[in-house]
Short mmCIF file of C-alpha atoms and ligand atoms in Angstrom, two decimals:
data_model
loop_
_atom_site.label_atom_id
_atom_site.label_comp_id
_atom_site.label_asym_id
_atom_site.label_seq_id
_atom_site.Cartn_x
_atom_site.Cartn_y
_atom_site.Cartn_z
CA MET T 1 101.42 83.30 75.16
CA LYS T 2 104.11 85.22 77.06
CA ALA T 3 104.05 88.82 78.27
CA THR T 4 105.98 91.05 80.68
CA ALA T 5 104.73 94.11 82.55
CA LEU T 6 106.26 96.72 84.82
CA ALA T 7 104.35 98.49 87.59
CA HIS T 8 105.20 100.96 90.34
CA PRO T 9 104.10 100.81 93.99
CA ASN T 10 101.75 103.42 95.39
CA ILE T 11 101.41 105.26 98.68
CA ALA T 12 97.90 105.93 99.96
CA LEU T 13 97.18 109.54 100.87
CA VAL T 14 93.69 108.53 102.03
CA LYS T 15 94.10 104.96 103.21
CA TYR T 16 92.35 101.62 102.84
CA TRP T 17 92.12 99.91 106.22
CA GLY T 18 89.53 97.17 106.45
CA LYS T 19 87.58 94.74 104.30
CA ARG T 20 83.86 94.18 104.05
CA ASP T 21 84.58 90.96 102.11
CA ASP T 22 87.81 89.12 102.93
CA ALA T 23 87.65 86.68 100.01
CA LEU T 24 86.98 89.20 97.23
CA ILE T 25 89.09 91.92 98.95
CA LEU T 26 86.34 94.52 99.02
CA PRO T 27 87.10 97.54 101.20
CA HIS T 28 84.84 99.33 103.65
CA GLN T 29 86.04 102.68 102.33
CA SER T 30 87.34 104.34 99.18
CA SER T 31 91.01 105.36 99.13
CA LEU T 32 93.29 107.58 97.08
CA SER T 33 96.98 107.10 96.34
CA LEU T 34 99.99 108.39 94.44
CA THR T 35 101.92 106.00 92.19
CA LEU T 36 105.64 106.12 92.97
CA SER T 37 108.56 106.13 90.57
CA PRO T 38 111.36 104.99 90.22
CA LEU T 39 110.59 101.88 92.32
CA SER T 40 109.16 99.11 90.18
CA VAL T 41 108.35 95.42 89.83
CA ARG T 42 108.65 93.45 86.57
CA THR T 43 106.62 90.31 86.02
CA THR T 44 106.65 87.82 83.15
CA VAL T 45 103.78 85.38 82.64
CA ALA T 46 103.66 82.56 80.09
CA PHE T 47 100.73 80.19 79.67
CA GLY T 48 100.94 76.66 78.34
CA GLU T 49 104.27 75.89 80.04
CA GLY T 50 104.94 72.80 82.19
CA ALA T 51 102.47 70.53 83.95
CA ASP T 52 101.58 72.78 86.89
CA ASP T 53 101.68 76.48 87.70
CA GLU T 54 105.15 77.74 88.63
CA VAL T 55 105.49 80.93 90.66
CA GLU T 56 108.82 82.59 91.43
CA ILE T 57 109.14 85.90 93.26
CA ASN T 58 112.52 87.59 93.71
CA GLY T 59 114.39 84.36 93.02
CA GLN T 60 112.34 82.21 95.44
CA VAL T 61 109.61 79.70 94.67
CA ALA T 62 106.42 81.18 96.15
CA ARG T 63 104.60 78.98 98.66
CA GLY T 64 101.61 79.14 100.98
CA SER T 65 99.38 82.20 100.89
CA GLU T 66 101.71 84.05 98.50
CA ARG T 67 101.26 81.31 95.89
CA THR T 68 97.51 81.08 96.57
CA ARG T 69 97.08 84.82 95.92
CA VAL T 70 98.97 84.61 92.61
CA LEU T 71 96.92 81.59 91.52
CA ARG T 72 93.67 83.44 92.26
CA VAL T 73 94.71 86.08 89.74
CA LEU T 74 95.89 83.51 87.16
CA ASP T 75 92.68 81.46 87.59
CA ALA T 76 90.55 84.57 87.03
CA VAL T 77 92.46 85.29 83.80
CA ARG T 78 92.07 81.69 82.64
CA ALA T 79 88.33 81.89 83.32
CA GLU T 80 88.00 85.17 81.41
CA ALA T 81 89.94 83.67 78.49
CA GLY T 82 87.47 80.77 78.35
CA GLY T 83 89.73 78.28 80.08
CA ARG T 84 92.04 78.15 77.04
CA PRO T 85 95.38 79.05 78.60
CA GLY T 86 96.97 76.09 80.37
CA PRO T 87 99.39 76.05 83.31
CA ALA T 88 101.32 79.25 83.81
CA LYS T 89 104.88 80.14 84.65
CA MET T 90 105.28 83.47 86.45
CA VAL T 91 108.54 85.15 87.39
CA SER T 92 108.50 88.47 89.24
CA ARG T 93 111.36 90.72 90.28
CA GLY T 94 111.31 93.97 92.21
CA ASP T 95 114.04 96.61 92.21
CA PHE T 96 113.14 97.82 95.70
CA PRO T 97 116.00 98.45 98.09
CA ALA T 98 116.00 95.85 100.87
CA ALA T 99 112.79 96.40 102.82
CA ALA T 100 112.06 99.77 101.28
CA GLY T 101 109.27 100.11 103.75
CA LEU T 102 106.81 100.08 100.91
CA ALA T 103 105.05 96.83 100.20
CA SER T 104 106.10 95.48 96.82
CA SER T 105 102.85 93.49 96.64
CA ALA T 106 100.86 96.38 95.15
CA ALA T 107 103.30 96.79 92.25
CA GLY T 108 103.72 93.02 91.97
CA PHE T 109 100.02 92.21 91.60
CA ALA T 110 99.42 95.16 89.25
CA ALA T 111 102.27 93.93 87.00
CA LEU T 112 100.94 90.36 87.26
CA ALA T 113 97.43 91.41 86.20
CA VAL T 114 98.64 93.40 83.19
CA ALA T 115 101.12 90.70 82.07
CA ALA T 116 98.71 87.77 82.60
CA ARG T 117 95.92 89.42 80.61
CA ALA T 118 98.29 90.14 77.74
CA ALA T 119 99.76 86.62 77.84
CA ALA T 120 96.24 85.17 77.66
CA GLY T 121 95.46 87.30 74.62
CA LEU T 122 92.96 89.53 76.42
CA PRO T 123 92.83 93.19 75.36
CA ALA T 124 94.57 95.89 77.41
CA ASP T 125 91.96 97.30 79.78
CA ALA T 126 92.88 99.35 82.86
CA ARG T 127 89.59 98.64 84.63
CA ALA T 128 89.80 94.88 84.05
CA SER T 129 93.44 94.86 85.25
CA SER T 130 92.52 96.87 88.35
CA LEU T 131 89.69 94.46 89.23
CA LEU T 132 92.00 91.52 88.65
CA SER T 133 94.95 92.82 90.67
CA ARG T 134 92.59 93.57 93.60
CA LEU T 135 92.06 89.80 93.97
CA GLY T 136 95.76 89.48 94.86
CA SER T 137 96.13 92.51 97.11
CA GLY T 138 93.72 95.39 97.68
CA SER T 139 96.17 98.24 97.25
CA ALA T 140 97.40 96.71 93.94
CA CYS T 141 94.29 97.93 92.15
CA ARG T 142 95.66 101.50 92.57
CA SER T 143 98.99 100.62 90.84
CA VAL T 144 97.62 99.79 87.39
CA GLU T 145 97.56 103.45 86.44
CA GLY T 146 100.00 106.23 87.27
CA GLY T 147 99.56 109.56 89.02
CA PHE T 148 96.73 109.84 91.55
CA CYS T 149 94.34 106.89 91.61
CA GLU T 150 91.11 106.45 93.54
CA TRP T 151 89.90 103.01 94.55
CA MET T 152 86.14 103.32 94.65
CA ARG T 153 84.77 101.04 97.35
CA GLY T 154 81.77 100.02 95.24
CA GLU T 155 78.43 98.67 96.44
CA ARG T 156 77.92 95.35 94.67
CA PRO T 157 78.51 92.12 96.62
CA ASP T 158 80.36 90.61 93.63
CA GLY T 159 82.95 93.42 93.66
CA THR T 160 82.55 94.34 89.99
CA ASP T 161 82.30 98.05 90.90
CA SER T 162 85.28 98.04 93.30
CA TYR T 163 88.30 99.14 91.28
CA ALA T 164 90.62 102.13 90.91
CA VAL T 165 90.51 104.94 88.38
CA GLN T 166 93.10 107.58 87.63
CA ARG T 167 91.96 111.03 88.80
CA PHE T 168 95.11 112.96 87.77
CA ASP T 169 98.04 111.66 85.74
CA ALA T 170 101.71 111.78 86.75
CA LYS T 171 102.29 115.04 84.86
CA HIS T 172 99.62 116.91 86.81
CA TRP T 173 101.92 117.72 89.75
CA PRO T 174 105.49 116.84 88.69
CA GLU T 175 107.19 118.77 91.50
CA LEU T 176 105.50 116.71 94.24
CA ARG T 177 107.93 114.45 96.15
CA MET T 178 107.53 111.52 98.52
CA VAL T 179 110.61 110.73 100.61
CA VAL T 180 110.53 107.28 102.23
CA ALA T 181 112.41 107.26 105.54
CA ILE T 182 113.45 103.73 106.54
CA LEU T 183 113.87 103.82 110.31
CA ASN T 184 113.55 100.10 110.91
CA ARG T 185 113.85 97.11 108.58
CA ASP T 186 112.48 94.39 110.87
CA GLU T 187 109.57 92.44 109.51
CA LYS T 188 106.43 93.70 111.21
CA GLU T 189 104.81 91.40 113.74
CA VAL T 190 101.28 91.95 112.44
CA LYS T 191 100.72 92.03 108.68
CA SER T 192 98.38 94.65 107.20
CA ARG T 193 95.83 91.98 106.38
CA ASP T 194 95.56 90.88 110.01
CA GLY T 195 95.96 94.39 111.43
CA MET T 196 93.04 95.76 109.47
CA LYS T 197 90.90 92.76 110.40
CA GLY T 198 91.51 93.43 114.08
CA ALA T 199 90.39 97.03 113.61
CA VAL T 200 87.23 96.03 111.72
CA ASP T 201 86.26 93.38 114.25
CA THR T 202 87.12 95.08 117.55
CA SER T 203 87.85 98.82 117.27
CA PRO T 204 85.03 101.06 118.55
CA TYR T 205 86.47 103.81 116.34
CA TYR T 206 86.04 101.79 113.16
CA PRO T 207 82.63 103.14 112.02
CA ALA T 208 83.90 106.72 112.42
CA TRP T 209 86.98 105.89 110.37
CA VAL T 210 84.82 104.60 107.51
CA ARG T 211 82.48 107.63 107.56
CA ASP T 212 85.41 110.01 107.54
CA ALA T 213 87.26 108.32 104.66
CA GLU T 214 84.65 108.96 101.95
CA GLU T 215 84.63 112.70 102.69
CA GLU T 216 88.42 112.83 102.80
CA VAL T 217 88.68 111.24 99.36
CA VAL T 218 86.47 113.98 97.91
CA ARG T 219 88.49 116.66 99.71
CA SER T 220 91.78 115.17 98.54
CA ARG T 221 90.61 115.36 94.92
CA GLU T 222 89.85 119.07 95.29
CA ILE T 223 93.20 119.72 96.98
CA ILE T 224 95.18 117.81 94.34
CA ALA T 225 93.31 119.64 91.56
CA ARG T 226 94.59 122.97 92.89
CA LYS T 227 98.03 121.53 93.85
CA ASP T 228 97.83 122.82 97.41
CA LEU T 229 100.79 121.16 99.18
CA GLN T 230 99.96 122.41 102.66
CA ALA T 231 96.33 121.25 102.48
CA LEU T 232 97.41 117.86 101.11
CA GLY T 233 100.07 117.52 103.82
CA GLU T 234 97.53 118.27 106.55
CA LEU T 235 95.05 115.82 105.05
CA CYS T 236 97.71 113.06 104.80
CA GLU T 237 98.75 113.52 108.39
CA ARG T 238 95.26 113.45 109.86
CA ASN T 239 94.27 110.46 107.71
CA ALA T 240 97.36 108.51 108.82
CA TRP T 241 96.69 109.37 112.48
CA ARG T 242 93.07 108.27 112.13
CA MET T 243 94.03 104.95 110.53
CA HIS T 244 96.52 104.27 113.31
CA ALA T 245 93.98 105.40 115.93
CA THR T 246 91.53 102.69 114.83
CA SER T 247 94.19 100.06 115.43
CA LEU T 248 95.42 101.59 118.70
CA ALA T 249 91.83 101.23 119.91
CA ALA T 250 91.50 97.59 118.76
CA ASP T 251 91.51 94.61 121.11
CA PRO T 252 94.32 93.60 121.38
CA PRO T 253 95.68 97.06 120.58
CA LEU T 254 98.02 97.35 117.65
CA CYS T 255 100.75 99.99 117.55
CA TYR T 256 103.01 100.19 114.49
CA LEU T 257 104.83 103.33 115.70
CA LEU T 258 108.31 103.20 117.21
CA PRO T 259 109.96 105.92 119.33
CA LYS T 260 111.98 107.00 116.27
CA THR T 261 108.79 107.26 114.20
CA LEU T 262 107.36 109.71 116.71
CA GLU T 263 110.63 111.63 116.90
CA LEU T 264 110.64 112.20 113.16
CA ILE T 265 106.95 113.03 113.01
CA HIS T 266 107.24 115.52 115.88
CA SER T 267 110.22 117.22 114.25
CA LEU T 268 108.17 118.14 111.18
CA LYS T 269 106.33 120.95 112.99
CA GLU T 270 109.64 122.63 113.77
CA GLN T 271 110.70 122.26 110.13
CA ARG T 272 107.50 123.89 108.94
CA ARG T 273 108.04 126.76 111.36
CA LYS T 274 111.43 127.22 109.66
CA GLY T 275 109.69 127.41 106.30
CA ILE T 276 110.33 123.87 105.03
CA PRO T 277 107.07 122.45 103.67
CA VAL T 278 107.15 118.84 104.85
CA TRP T 279 104.42 116.53 106.17
CA PHE T 280 104.15 112.75 106.72
CA THR T 281 102.02 109.79 105.97
CA LEU T 282 102.48 106.40 107.60
CA ASP T 283 101.37 102.96 106.40
CA ALA T 284 101.10 99.85 108.55
CA GLY T 285 104.68 100.07 109.80
CA PRO T 286 107.16 102.37 111.54
CA ASN T 287 108.63 104.11 108.47
CA PRO T 288 107.16 107.52 107.63
CA VAL T 289 106.88 108.78 104.07
CA LEU T 290 107.53 112.51 103.89
CA LEU T 291 105.49 114.66 101.55
CA THR T 292 107.28 117.71 100.16
CA ASP T 293 108.21 119.39 96.87
CA ALA T 294 111.24 119.19 94.56
CA ALA T 295 112.83 122.28 96.09
CA HIS T 296 112.83 120.68 99.56
CA GLU T 297 113.45 116.97 98.95
CA VAL T 298 117.13 117.29 99.91
CA ALA T 299 116.16 118.98 103.18
CA ALA T 300 113.55 116.27 103.82
CA GLU T 301 116.15 113.55 103.26
CA ALA T 302 118.61 115.31 105.58
CA LEU T 303 115.93 115.54 108.26
CA ALA T 304 115.09 111.84 107.91
CA ARG T 305 118.77 110.91 108.26
CA ALA T 306 119.21 113.22 111.25
CA CYS T 307 116.31 111.36 112.90
CA GLY T 308 117.99 108.00 112.38
CA ALA T 309 116.87 106.83 108.91
CA ILE T 310 119.11 103.97 107.76
CA GLU T 311 117.96 104.36 104.19
CA VAL T 312 116.06 107.05 102.31
CA VAL T 313 114.26 106.65 98.97
CA ARG T 314 113.23 109.78 97.09
CA CYS T 315 110.21 109.21 94.84
CA VAL T 316 108.37 111.21 92.16
CA PRO T 317 104.89 110.66 90.69
CA GLY T 318 105.02 107.47 88.61
CA GLY T 319 103.32 106.40 85.40
CA ASP T 320 100.99 103.60 84.29
CA ALA T 321 101.84 99.92 84.45
CA SER T 322 103.14 99.02 80.99
CA LEU T 323 104.05 96.06 78.80
CA LEU T 324 107.74 95.48 78.07
CA THR T 325 109.30 93.62 75.19
CA GLU T 326 112.08 92.09 77.27
CA HIS T 327 111.05 89.02 79.28
CA LEU T 328 112.45 87.62 82.53
CA PHE T 329 112.68 84.06 81.12
C1 LIG W 1 96.78 101.39 101.79
N1 LIG W 1 97.66 99.59 103.29
O1 LIG W 1 95.75 102.03 101.50
C2 LIG W 1 96.84 100.77 103.17
C3 LIG W 1 97.35 101.72 104.19
C4 LIG W 1 98.53 99.66 104.42
C5 LIG W 1 98.16 100.89 105.15
O2 LIG W 1 96.72 98.56 101.57
O3 LIG W 1 95.01 92.37 102.53
O4 LIG W 1 98.68 94.66 101.11
O5 LIG W 1 96.37 92.36 100.43
O6 LIG W 1 94.33 93.79 100.59
O7 LIG W 1 96.73 95.99 100.14
C6 LIG W 1 98.28 97.30 102.72
O8 LIG W 1 97.43 96.23 102.58
O9 LIG W 1 96.34 94.31 101.97
C7 LIG W 1 97.49 98.52 102.50
P1 LIG W 1 95.46 93.16 101.34
P2 LIG W 1 97.34 95.30 101.29
O10 LIG W 1 97.76 101.32 101.02
#
């Protein structure tokens, strides 16, 4: 009753920002992301070990809400397996550079879902793993499969129709590149979970953000199908601005951007005038992720460094979460 899985993080091109159900992690809007390689998280789960659940993440015993989120996923697996599997031991390790600027939680919960299902003897099932990983962290449901994944918001109050599906696999657009520019490594003052709640509860722009997102997901699918880098870059930028605008308009206002973030973002126009195809997206933090192609990733990295990046991570479209034969314990 032991299994190990590897999963990659993902970056949302059309973002999730707000829950309609905090407990089940059901979003107000659909979202669409790209799975990122080579960054990855490995997780081993074994059932029937010890007297109580043991959870270790990156060498530390998980406590508080981190532990609670892992146990929600393990409890759901135990319930699906008919309560047979006993206490679990889970060890998870990410290979992310220190504060890569990308949350490792998406990859971590996707790897946990795939490993826990296998350890409990449940059949491999991307939809079931996506539903399960969503209970740990919303964006994790988009890391079960590779390439471009769409998290459909769903309608049902029980969340059974709120999961991600792969729209295009990693081989569809192999020359696409995402260059993560780490401008600041400080832990953010307001976590995504709290930031999005503030926007839902107090931002007058929130309903417009939700309306816009569904149409943008449809548009993004069409753009990705025809591999139109400029159209995708423009869509990513406006979607990131709109997400940040909802939070800038919240009460109290929430601004994740730093002066250096704006400097890098503003410099992209000049680059494009020079013929370098580069655009940005920005999650709930100050570190932009630059969207470009293989021929221009070196130029994008140089630009990020010239604008003060202390670390740069070049990513390519990543594959599905997968089971490994080598375990972490
Ligand atoms: C996303 N983010 O679509 C958006 C864009 C950040 C900005 O999903 O509360 O860690 O665990 O569901 O998934 C980050 O939030 O939040 C996120 P929870 P999560 O990728």
